C-alpha positions as a LaTeX table, in Angstrom:
\begin{tabular}{lrrr}
\hline
Residue & $x$ (\AA) & $y$ (\AA) & $z$ (\AA) \\
\hline
Met1 & $-6.69$ & $-32.68$ & 25.82 \\
Thr2 & $-7.06$ & $-29.00$ & 26.28 \\
Arg3 & $-4.77$ & $-27.25$ & 23.61 \\
Arg4 & $-2.86$ & $-23.94$ & 24.35 \\
Ile5 & $-2.06$ & $-20.90$ & 22.27 \\
Leu6 & $-0.55$ & $-17.87$ & 22.77 \\
Leu7 & $-0.73$ & $-15.03$ & 20.68 \\
Leu8 & 2.10 & $-11.98$ & 21.56 \\
Ser9 & 2.22 & $-8.64$ & 20.21 \\
Val10 & 3.85 & $-5.42$ & 20.28 \\
Ser11 & 1.89 & $-1.79$ & 20.76 \\
Ala12 & 4.41 & $-0.43$ & 18.96 \\
Gly13 & 1.55 & 1.30 & 17.31 \\
Ala14 & $-1.95$ & $-0.08$ & 17.36 \\
Gly15 & $-2.25$ & $-2.72$ & 14.18 \\
His16 & 0.43 & $-5.41$ & 16.22 \\
Val17 & $-2.34$ & $-6.03$ & 18.77 \\
Arg18 & $-5.36$ & $-5.56$ & 16.71 \\
Ala19 & $-4.28$ & $-8.20$ & 15.26 \\
Ala20 & $-3.54$ & $-10.26$ & 18.17 \\
Glu21 & $-7.07$ & $-9.22$ & 19.35 \\
Ala22 & $-8.67$ & $-10.46$ & 16.09 \\
Leu23 & $-6.66$ & $-13.97$ & 16.67 \\
Glu24 & $-8.04$ & $-14.34$ & 19.93 \\
Ala25 & $-11.29$ & $-13.76$ & 19.50 \\
Thr26 & $-11.21$ & $-17.09$ & 16.77 \\
Val27 & $-9.86$ & $-18.53$ & 19.19 \\
Ala28 & $-12.55$ & $-18.00$ & 22.25 \\
Ala29 & $-15.53$ & $-18.15$ & 19.41 \\
Leu30 & $-13.73$ & $-22.02$ & 18.99 \\
Ala31 & $-14.06$ & $-22.66$ & 22.58 \\
Ala32 & $-17.67$ & $-21.25$ & 22.57 \\
Glu33 & $-18.71$ & $-23.68$ & 20.13 \\
Gly34 & $-17.20$ & $-26.81$ & 22.24 \\
His35 & $-13.41$ & $-27.31$ & 20.62 \\
Asp36 & $-10.62$ & $-28.49$ & 23.53 \\
Val37 & $-8.89$ & $-25.04$ & 22.76 \\
Glu38 & $-7.48$ & $-21.77$ & 25.09 \\
Val39 & $-6.46$ & $-18.80$ & 24.16 \\
Arg40 & $-4.01$ & $-16.36$ & 26.22 \\
His41 & $-2.52$ & $-12.49$ & 24.31 \\
Leu42 & 0.44 & $-11.17$ & 25.86 \\
Asp43 & 1.28 & $-7.65$ & 25.61 \\
Val44 & 5.70 & $-7.55$ & 25.35 \\
Met45 & 5.63 & $-4.38$ & 26.67 \\
Asp46 & 4.11 & $-5.61$ & 29.25 \\
Tyr47 & 6.24 & $-7.29$ & 30.24 \\
Val48 & 9.84 & $-4.96$ & 29.70 \\
Pro49 & 10.73 & $-2.66$ & 31.98 \\
Ser50 & 9.62 & 0.80 & 31.47 \\
Ser51 & 13.14 & 2.31 & 29.77 \\
Phe52 & 13.41 & $-0.64$ & 27.23 \\
Arg53 & 9.45 & 0.12 & 26.66 \\
Arg54 & 9.29 & 3.78 & 25.99 \\
Ile55 & 12.52 & 3.18 & 23.81 \\
Tyr56 & 11.14 & 0.79 & 21.60 \\
Ala57 & 7.56 & 1.65 & 22.00 \\
Asp58 & 6.89 & 5.11 & 23.25 \\
Phe59 & 10.06 & 6.19 & 20.76 \\
Tyr60 & 8.67 & 4.74 & 17.85 \\
Leu61 & 5.61 & 6.20 & 18.20 \\
Arg62 & 7.09 & 10.09 & 18.81 \\
Leu63 & 9.62 & 9.38 & 15.68 \\
Ile64 & 7.20 & 8.92 & 13.45 \\
Thr65 & 4.59 & 11.54 & 14.61 \\
Arg66 & 7.25 & 14.11 & 15.26 \\
His67 & 9.93 & 13.22 & 12.35 \\
Pro68 & 8.16 & 11.49 & 9.67 \\
Gln69 & 11.01 & 11.50 & 7.57 \\
Leu70 & 13.55 & 9.85 & 9.95 \\
Trp71 & 11.88 & 7.09 & 10.23 \\
Gly72 & 11.69 & 6.35 & 7.11 \\
Met73 & 15.87 & 7.13 & 6.91 \\
Leu74 & 15.46 & 4.43 & 9.76 \\
Tyr75 & 13.76 & 1.82 & 8.01 \\
Arg76 & 15.72 & 1.26 & 4.91 \\
Ile77 & 18.68 & 1.61 & 7.02 \\
Thr78 & 17.07 & $-1.38$ & 9.32 \\
Asp79 & 16.23 & $-3.21$ & 5.94 \\
Asp80 & 19.40 & $-3.17$ & 4.03 \\
Thr81 & 21.77 & $-4.33$ & 7.43 \\
Arg82 & 22.78 & $-7.89$ & 7.21 \\
Pro83 & 21.47 & $-9.65$ & 10.15 \\
Asp84 & 24.76 & $-11.21$ & 11.53 \\
Ala85 & 25.90 & $-7.09$ & 11.37 \\
Val86 & 27.71 & $-5.99$ & 15.08 \\
Thr87 & 25.04 & $-3.61$ & 14.94 \\
Glu88 & 22.39 & $-5.98$ & 14.77 \\
Arg89 & 23.62 & $-8.41$ & 17.27 \\
Met90 & 23.89 & $-5.92$ & 20.16 \\
Arg91 & 20.37 & $-5.23$ & 19.49 \\
Arg92 & 19.34 & $-8.61$ & 20.07 \\
Thr93 & 21.91 & $-8.60$ & 23.29 \\
Ile94 & 19.89 & $-6.17$ & 24.71 \\
Glu95 & 16.25 & $-7.27$ & 24.12 \\
Arg96 & 16.92 & $-10.96$ & 24.70 \\
Leu97 & 18.24 & $-9.59$ & 28.47 \\
His98 & 14.50 & $-7.14$ & 29.06 \\
Thr99 & 12.71 & $-10.15$ & 27.94 \\
Arg100 & 13.02 & $-12.46$ & 30.81 \\
Arg101 & 9.42 & $-11.08$ & 32.53 \\
Leu102 & 8.10 & $-12.15$ & 29.44 \\
Arg103 & 9.75 & $-15.87$ & 29.13 \\
Thr104 & 8.50 & $-16.45$ & 32.70 \\
Ala105 & 4.84 & $-16.03$ & 31.58 \\
Ile106 & 5.49 & $-17.84$ & 28.80 \\
Ala107 & 6.62 & $-20.96$ & 30.77 \\
Ala108 & 3.64 & $-20.46$ & 32.75 \\
Phe109 & 1.37 & $-20.62$ & 30.25 \\
Ala110 & 2.71 & $-23.73$ & 29.01 \\
Pro111 & 1.24 & $-22.91$ & 25.52 \\
Asp112 & 0.84 & $-25.73$ & 22.49 \\
Ala113 & 1.94 & $-23.08$ & 19.96 \\
Ile114 & 3.34 & $-19.71$ & 20.08 \\
Val115 & 2.16 & $-17.27$ & 17.29 \\
Cys116 & 3.54 & $-13.88$ & 17.36 \\
Thr117 & 2.36 & $-10.62$ & 15.22 \\
His118 & 6.04 & $-8.69$ & 15.77 \\
Phe119 & 8.90 & $-9.58$ & 15.19 \\
Leu120 & 10.31 & $-9.00$ & 18.13 \\
Pro121 & 8.86 & $-11.95$ & 20.04 \\
Ala122 & 9.05 & $-14.03$ & 17.38 \\
Glu123 & 13.20 & $-13.02$ & 17.26 \\
Met124 & 13.65 & $-13.35$ & 20.82 \\
Leu125 & 11.62 & $-16.82$ & 21.04 \\
Ala126 & 13.96 & $-18.43$ & 17.86 \\
Arg127 & 16.98 & $-18.29$ & 20.07 \\
Gln128 & 14.99 & $-19.99$ & 22.72 \\
Lys129 & 14.13 & $-22.56$ & 20.38 \\
Arg130 & 17.42 & $-22.87$ & 18.84 \\
Lys131 & 18.82 & $-23.70$ & 22.73 \\
Gly132 & 15.70 & $-26.43$ & 23.37 \\
Arg133 & 13.90 & $-24.30$ & 25.54 \\
Ile134 & 10.98 & $-23.58$ & 24.06 \\
Pro135 & 9.13 & $-26.45$ & 22.79 \\
Ala136 & 6.04 & $-25.44$ & 21.50 \\
Pro137 & 6.28 & $-24.34$ & 17.60 \\
Val138 & 6.66 & $-21.21$ & 17.13 \\
Trp139 & 4.36 & $-18.95$ & 14.15 \\
Leu140 & 5.08 & $-15.97$ & 12.80 \\
Gln141 & 2.11 & $-13.13$ & 11.45 \\
Val142 & 3.17 & $-10.20$ & 9.31 \\
Thr143 & 1.70 & $-7.63$ & 9.38 \\
Asp144 & 1.67 & $-5.41$ & 6.74 \\
Phe145 & 1.72 & $-5.67$ & 2.33 \\
Asp146 & 5.82 & $-5.14$ & 2.68 \\
Leu147 & 8.12 & $-7.77$ & 4.18 \\
His148 & 10.95 & $-5.15$ & 5.97 \\
Arg149 & 13.97 & $-7.45$ & 6.84 \\
Met150 & 14.00 & $-7.61$ & 10.24 \\
Trp151 & 10.81 & $-9.88$ & 9.88 \\
Ile152 & 12.60 & $-12.31$ & 8.18 \\
Ile153 & 13.32 & $-14.54$ & 11.02 \\
Pro154 & 14.38 & $-18.29$ & 10.69 \\
Gly155 & 13.29 & $-21.45$ & 12.63 \\
Met156 & 9.64 & $-20.23$ & 12.96 \\
Ala157 & 6.50 & $-23.39$ & 12.44 \\
Gly158 & 5.08 & $-21.25$ & 9.82 \\
Tyr159 & 4.77 & $-17.73$ & 8.64 \\
Phe160 & 1.69 & $-15.65$ & 8.16 \\
Ala161 & 1.81 & $-13.48$ & 4.98 \\
Ala162 & $-0.94$ & $-10.59$ & 3.73 \\
Ser163 & $-0.21$ & $-11.05$ & 0.19 \\
Pro164 & 0.88 & $-13.26$ & $-2.65$ \\
Glu165 & 3.38 & $-10.83$ & $-3.56$ \\
Ile166 & 4.87 & $-10.70$ & 0.62 \\
Ala167 & 4.70 & $-14.92$ & 0.43 \\
Arg168 & 6.82 & $-14.91$ & $-2.86$ \\
Arg169 & 8.77 & $-12.46$ & $-1.48$ \\
Met170 & 9.14 & $-14.82$ & 1.92 \\
His171 & 10.20 & $-17.63$ & $-0.69$ \\
Ala172 & 13.18 & $-15.25$ & $-2.67$ \\
Val173 & 14.52 & $-14.69$ & 0.85 \\
Gly174 & 15.07 & $-18.37$ & 1.90 \\
Leu175 & 11.80 & $-19.26$ & 4.29 \\
Pro176 & 11.08 & $-22.90$ & 3.44 \\
Ala177 & 8.17 & $-22.65$ & 0.76 \\
Asp178 & 6.03 & $-24.93$ & 2.83 \\
Arg179 & 6.12 & $-23.03$ & 5.75 \\
Val180 & 4.09 & $-19.87$ & 4.05 \\
His181 & 1.32 & $-19.08$ & 4.21 \\
Thr182 & $-0.87$ & $-16.71$ & 2.03 \\
Thr183 & $-3.97$ & $-15.86$ & 5.04 \\
Gly184 & $-3.71$ & $-11.89$ & 4.60 \\
Ile185 & $-3.67$ & $-9.70$ & 7.45 \\
Pro186 & $-6.26$ & $-11.36$ & 11.03 \\
Val187 & $-9.00$ & $-9.30$ & 11.61 \\
Met188 & $-11.65$ & $-9.06$ & 14.21 \\
Pro189 & $-14.93$ & $-11.72$ & 12.77 \\
Ala190 & $-16.73$ & $-8.88$ & 12.68 \\
Phe191 & $-15.94$ & $-7.84$ & 9.74 \\
Ala192 & $-16.93$ & $-11.34$ & 8.42 \\
Gln193 & $-20.14$ & $-10.82$ & 9.52 \\
Thr194 & $-23.46$ & $-9.13$ & 6.85 \\
His195 & $-23.94$ & $-6.19$ & 7.84 \\
Asp196 & $-27.77$ & $-3.91$ & 7.30 \\
Arg197 & $-27.04$ & $-1.06$ & 6.05 \\
Arg198 & $-29.84$ & 0.25 & 6.53 \\
Ala199 & $-30.89$ & $-0.61$ & 9.84 \\
Leu200 & $-26.79$ & 0.63 & 11.02 \\
Ala201 & $-27.12$ & 4.30 & 9.52 \\
Ala202 & $-30.82$ & 4.82 & 11.78 \\
Ser203 & $-29.20$ & 3.86 & 14.68 \\
Leu204 & $-26.35$ & 6.77 & 13.61 \\
Gly205 & $-28.73$ & 9.35 & 12.10 \\
Ile206 & $-27.62$ & 8.46 & 8.35 \\
Asp207 & $-29.27$ & 8.50 & 5.60 \\
Pro208 & $-28.64$ & 5.14 & 4.15 \\
Asp209 & $-29.44$ & 6.85 & 0.30 \\
Gln210 & $-26.97$ & 9.45 & 0.54 \\
Pro211 & $-23.31$ & 8.96 & $-0.32$ \\
Thr212 & $-21.51$ & 8.91 & 2.96 \\
Tyr213 & $-17.95$ & 8.77 & 3.26 \\
Leu214 & $-16.01$ & 7.99 & 6.29 \\
Val215 & $-13.21$ & 10.11 & 7.82 \\
Met216 & $-10.60$ & 8.17 & 10.28 \\
Gly217 & $-7.25$ & 10.09 & 12.07 \\
Gly218 & $-6.35$ & 7.03 & 13.36 \\
Gly219 & $-6.83$ & 5.41 & 17.20 \\
Ala220 & $-5.89$ & 8.89 & 18.53 \\
Gly221 & $-7.54$ & 10.92 & 16.73 \\
Val222 & $-4.43$ & 12.54 & 14.93 \\
Gly223 & $-5.38$ & 15.58 & 12.15 \\
Ala224 & $-7.18$ & 18.65 & 12.24 \\
Leu225 & $-10.00$ & 16.46 & 11.31 \\
Asp226 & $-12.26$ & 19.62 & 11.97 \\
Glu227 & $-10.71$ & 21.51 & 9.30 \\
Leu228 & $-10.87$ & 19.09 & 7.24 \\
Ala229 & $-14.56$ & 18.19 & 7.18 \\
Asp230 & $-15.69$ & 21.46 & 7.20 \\
Ala231 & $-13.68$ & 21.79 & 4.11 \\
Leu232 & $-14.62$ & 18.69 & 2.41 \\
Leu233 & $-18.15$ & 20.09 & 2.67 \\
Ala234 & $-17.89$ & 22.86 & 1.66 \\
Thr235 & $-17.57$ & 21.55 & $-1.46$ \\
Gly236 & $-20.90$ & 20.74 & $-2.07$ \\
Glu237 & $-24.14$ & 18.62 & $-1.10$ \\
Gly238 & $-24.98$ & 15.59 & $-1.84$ \\
Phe239 & $-22.80$ & 13.89 & 0.03 \\
Gln240 & $-22.10$ & 12.79 & 4.42 \\
Leu241 & $-19.12$ & 12.70 & 6.27 \\
Val242 & $-18.62$ & 10.70 & 9.43 \\
Val243 & $-15.64$ & 11.62 & 10.60 \\
Leu244 & $-14.17$ & 9.18 & 13.54 \\
Ala245 & $-12.25$ & 11.19 & 16.00 \\
Gly246 & $-11.18$ & 8.21 & 18.08 \\
Arg247 & $-10.32$ & 8.91 & 21.94 \\
Asn248 & $-8.91$ & 12.82 & 21.09 \\
Thr249 & $-12.44$ & 14.09 & 23.16 \\
Ala250 & $-11.63$ & 18.03 & 22.14 \\
Met251 & $-11.66$ & 17.24 & 18.44 \\
Leu252 & $-14.83$ & 15.09 & 19.13 \\
Glu253 & $-16.52$ & 18.16 & 20.64 \\
Arg254 & $-14.74$ & 20.68 & 18.54 \\
Leu255 & $-16.69$ & 18.53 & 15.14 \\
Arg256 & $-19.97$ & 18.44 & 17.59 \\
Thr257 & $-19.76$ & 22.17 & 17.31 \\
Leu258 & $-19.34$ & 22.29 & 13.67 \\
Ala259 & $-21.66$ & 19.75 & 12.46 \\
Ala260 & $-24.45$ & 21.45 & 15.09 \\
Thr261 & $-23.39$ & 25.34 & 13.88 \\
Arg262 & $-22.26$ & 24.38 & 10.52 \\
His263 & $-23.12$ & 21.14 & 8.63 \\
Pro264 & $-26.98$ & 19.70 & 10.56 \\
Gly265 & $-27.31$ & 16.95 & 8.97 \\
Arg266 & $-24.42$ & 16.20 & 6.78 \\
Leu267 & $-21.57$ & 16.38 & 9.56 \\
Phe268 & $-21.70$ & 12.51 & 11.52 \\
Pro269 & $-18.74$ & 12.90 & 14.12 \\
Gln270 & $-17.37$ & 9.62 & 16.59 \\
Gly271 & $-15.89$ & 9.35 & 19.40 \\
Phe272 & $-13.54$ & 5.52 & 20.05 \\
Thr273 & $-15.77$ & 2.77 & 19.08 \\
Arg274 & $-15.13$ & $-1.09$ & 19.17 \\
His275 & $-17.78$ & $-1.36$ & 16.33 \\
Val276 & $-15.64$ & 0.44 & 13.58 \\
Glu277 & $-17.26$ & $-2.01$ & 10.98 \\
His278 & $-20.66$ & $-0.51$ & 11.71 \\
Leu279 & $-19.73$ & 2.72 & 10.45 \\
Met280 & $-17.74$ & 0.83 & 7.56 \\
Ala281 & $-20.92$ & $-0.73$ & 6.69 \\
Cys282 & $-22.57$ & 3.11 & 6.57 \\
Cys283 & $-20.46$ & 4.24 & 4.36 \\
Asp284 & $-19.16$ & 3.94 & 1.03 \\
Leu285 & $-15.44$ & 5.16 & 1.12 \\
Ala286 & $-12.99$ & 5.24 & 3.81 \\
Val287 & $-10.10$ & 7.93 & 3.64 \\
Thr288 & $-7.76$ & 7.12 & 5.97 \\
Lys289 & $-3.90$ & 6.55 & 6.43 \\
Pro290 & $-2.79$ & 3.05 & 5.35 \\
Gly291 & $-2.54$ & 0.83 & 7.88 \\
Gly292 & $-1.73$ & $-2.93$ & 7.75 \\
Leu293 & $-4.62$ & $-3.18$ & 9.81 \\
Thr294 & $-7.02$ & $-0.36$ & 9.05 \\
Thr295 & $-6.71$ & $-1.33$ & 5.01 \\
Ser296 & $-7.54$ & $-4.64$ & 5.68 \\
Glu297 & $-10.11$ & $-4.23$ & 7.78 \\
Cys298 & $-11.41$ & $-1.57$ & 4.35 \\
Leu299 & $-11.18$ & $-4.28$ & 2.03 \\
Ala300 & $-12.89$ & $-7.25$ & 4.10 \\
Met301 & $-15.59$ & $-4.75$ & 4.16 \\
Gly302 & $-15.30$ & $-4.22$ & 0.43 \\
Leu303 & $-14.73$ & 0.01 & 1.39 \\
Pro304 & $-12.32$ & 1.09 & $-1.02$ \\
Met305 & $-10.13$ & 4.13 & 0.06 \\
Ile306 & $-8.20$ & 7.30 & $-0.47$ \\
Val307 & $-5.40$ & 7.24 & 1.86 \\
Asn308 & $-3.00$ & 10.07 & 2.70 \\
Ala309 & $-0.14$ & 10.82 & 4.53 \\
Pro310 & 1.03 & 7.50 & 4.90 \\
Ile311 & 4.42 & 6.87 & 7.02 \\
Pro312 & 7.32 & 6.30 & 4.95 \\
Gly313 & 8.42 & 2.96 & 4.56 \\
Gln314 & 5.57 & $-0.31$ & 5.16 \\
Glu315 & 2.74 & 2.52 & 5.08 \\
Glu316 & 3.91 & 3.91 & 2.11 \\
Arg317 & 4.53 & $-0.18$ & 0.47 \\
Asn318 & 0.72 & $-0.41$ & 1.87 \\
Ala319 & $-0.61$ & 2.37 & $-0.42$ \\
Asp320 & 1.44 & 0.92 & $-3.53$ \\
Tyr321 & 0.10 & $-2.24$ & $-3.28$ \\
Leu322 & $-3.83$ & $-0.56$ & $-2.75$ \\
Leu323 & $-3.16$ & 1.18 & $-5.26$ \\
Glu324 & $-1.95$ & $-0.97$ & $-7.74$ \\
Gln325 & $-4.67$ & $-3.14$ & $-6.98$ \\
Gly326 & $-7.22$ & $-0.66$ & $-7.56$ \\
Ala327 & $-8.98$ & $-0.29$ & $-4.45$ \\
Ala328 & $-7.85$ & 3.61 & $-3.20$ \\
Trp329 & $-6.16$ & 6.86 & $-4.68$ \\
Lys330 & $-4.10$ & 8.61 & $-2.63$ \\
Ala331 & $-4.38$ & 12.24 & $-1.62$ \\
Ile332 & $-0.85$ & 14.06 & $-1.04$ \\
Asp333 & $-3.13$ & 17.17 & 1.06 \\
Ala334 & $-6.29$ & 18.78 & 1.96 \\
Val335 & $-6.69$ & 19.93 & $-1.87$ \\
Ala336 & $-6.09$ & 16.61 & $-3.63$ \\
Leu337 & $-8.51$ & 14.77 & $-0.87$ \\
Ala338 & $-11.10$ & 17.04 & $-1.99$ \\
Trp339 & $-11.00$ & 16.95 & $-5.47$ \\
Arg340 & $-10.18$ & 12.89 & $-6.00$ \\
Ile341 & $-13.57$ & 13.42 & $-3.29$ \\
Gly342 & $-15.88$ & 15.23 & $-6.37$ \\
Ala343 & $-14.10$ & 13.31 & $-8.68$ \\
Leu344 & $-15.45$ & 9.57 & $-7.42$ \\
Arg345 & $-18.75$ & 11.47 & $-6.99$ \\
Ala346 & $-19.08$ & 12.07 & $-10.57$ \\
Glu347 & $-17.81$ & 9.33 & $-11.57$ \\
Pro348 & $-19.90$ & 6.20 & $-9.66$ \\
Asp349 & $-19.08$ & 3.62 & $-11.82$ \\
Arg350 & $-15.11$ & 3.93 & $-10.97$ \\
Leu351 & $-16.16$ & 3.88 & $-7.32$ \\
Ala352 & $-17.74$ & 0.71 & $-7.92$ \\
Ala353 & $-15.05$ & $-0.59$ & $-9.26$ \\
Met354 & $-12.74$ & 0.10 & $-6.37$ \\
Ala355 & $-15.46$ & $-1.01$ & $-3.97$ \\
Glu356 & $-14.45$ & $-4.67$ & $-6.27$ \\
Arg357 & $-11.37$ & $-4.95$ & $-6.24$ \\
Ala358 & $-11.76$ & $-4.05$ & $-2.75$ \\
Arg359 & $-13.54$ & $-7.00$ & $-1.55$ \\
Ala360 & $-11.62$ & $-9.83$ & $-4.65$ \\
Ile361 & $-8.84$ & $-8.70$ & $-2.07$ \\
Gly362 & $-9.81$ & $-9.03$ & 1.14 \\
Arg363 & $-9.81$ & $-11.25$ & 3.02 \\
Pro364 & $-12.65$ & $-11.33$ & 6.40 \\
His365 & $-11.27$ & $-14.62$ & 7.34 \\
Ala366 & $-7.84$ & $-14.36$ & 7.50 \\
Ala367 & $-7.55$ & $-14.85$ & 11.73 \\
Arg368 & $-10.22$ & $-18.08$ & 11.09 \\
Asp369 & $-7.29$ & $-19.52$ & 8.15 \\
Val370 & $-4.25$ & $-18.47$ & 10.91 \\
Ile371 & $-5.82$ & $-20.79$ & 13.04 \\
Ala372 & $-6.61$ & $-23.35$ & 11.02 \\
Thr373 & $-3.50$ & $-23.92$ & 10.08 \\
Val374 & $-1.83$ & $-23.60$ & 13.70 \\
Leu375 & $-4.05$ & $-26.31$ & 14.75 \\
Ala376 & $-3.58$ & $-28.33$ & 12.11 \\
His377 & $-0.33$ & $-28.49$ & 12.90 \\
Leu378 & $-1.24$ & $-29.61$ & 16.22 \\
Asp379 & $-2.83$ & $-32.49$ & 14.68 \\
Thr380 & $-0.13$ & $-32.95$ & 12.22 \\
Ala381 & 2.15 & $-33.46$ & 14.51 \\
\hline
\end{tabular}
């Protein structure tokens, strides 16, 4: 009998979707190996009215980009708000009224298990479970090294925590200990594979024997990456930069011009790629915002980080975790970033220790462990 697994994500930021894609790829690999499983991944935002999507997803992205401090304030306020507060009850009612099409899509697939990588569908399904309308067990995957109150949803079949501390926090707020699983944050199976640095570097034209640093601007290539790359490379010789511009084609062209005119053989611009693990395998350090998925990918590859410009709220707490664990440093601006890169170039043993800590806390098989837990539960139900 085929076991159907439904994955529900929300495209408010890329991380929730990428976590679901990692789980989807894992189930698809099991099916290819002959296991009797089927998977479907739905983005909740595809099943809500455009007005709701603009408020929920588009407004969130604009807020964190243009007014991050305001987002940080809202993050703290909602974290402190009681679930039975009038505002929270109103929010859940509005969400429920706008997700009827999603409930229809779920019923059409008739899943045996549901895994949510965002709290929105989990909240909606928790009410449906209480009313006996959803027979399938529902699981919730937390996608940051933090536990905001909105992720605390009773009635789930299980909860997947990013770290032992987050698991402990789940216990502390009353979620059943036997339902909490410390798996890490799901990353694509490719991040668990062994990569040939020399071969990948050769394919990109990079010297595999030179210290190489990866600068990531996120999926949209946000930020003056060309100015940052120029300033970093001007600090000295003996290292290379791989700069990921994402889908920002204008930035990519500026970086290519900079590479050709000012830093030939040292600057390697890259556009959007679905194989960022290949770039990571060629590098000794990543400069990145501390999103839950991106940092989990770095940890899975044993790639230490310098984190910068964290969004107040979840990314600040992600950064705290990485710093406490010794897998990252933090730079508050371009001057601090240049100094830290210089310091790590001068102390390769320190960089090696950071890489070791990254490998120690990385969970490259998180997606596999999540799916194995869900399937084991179905086998014993």
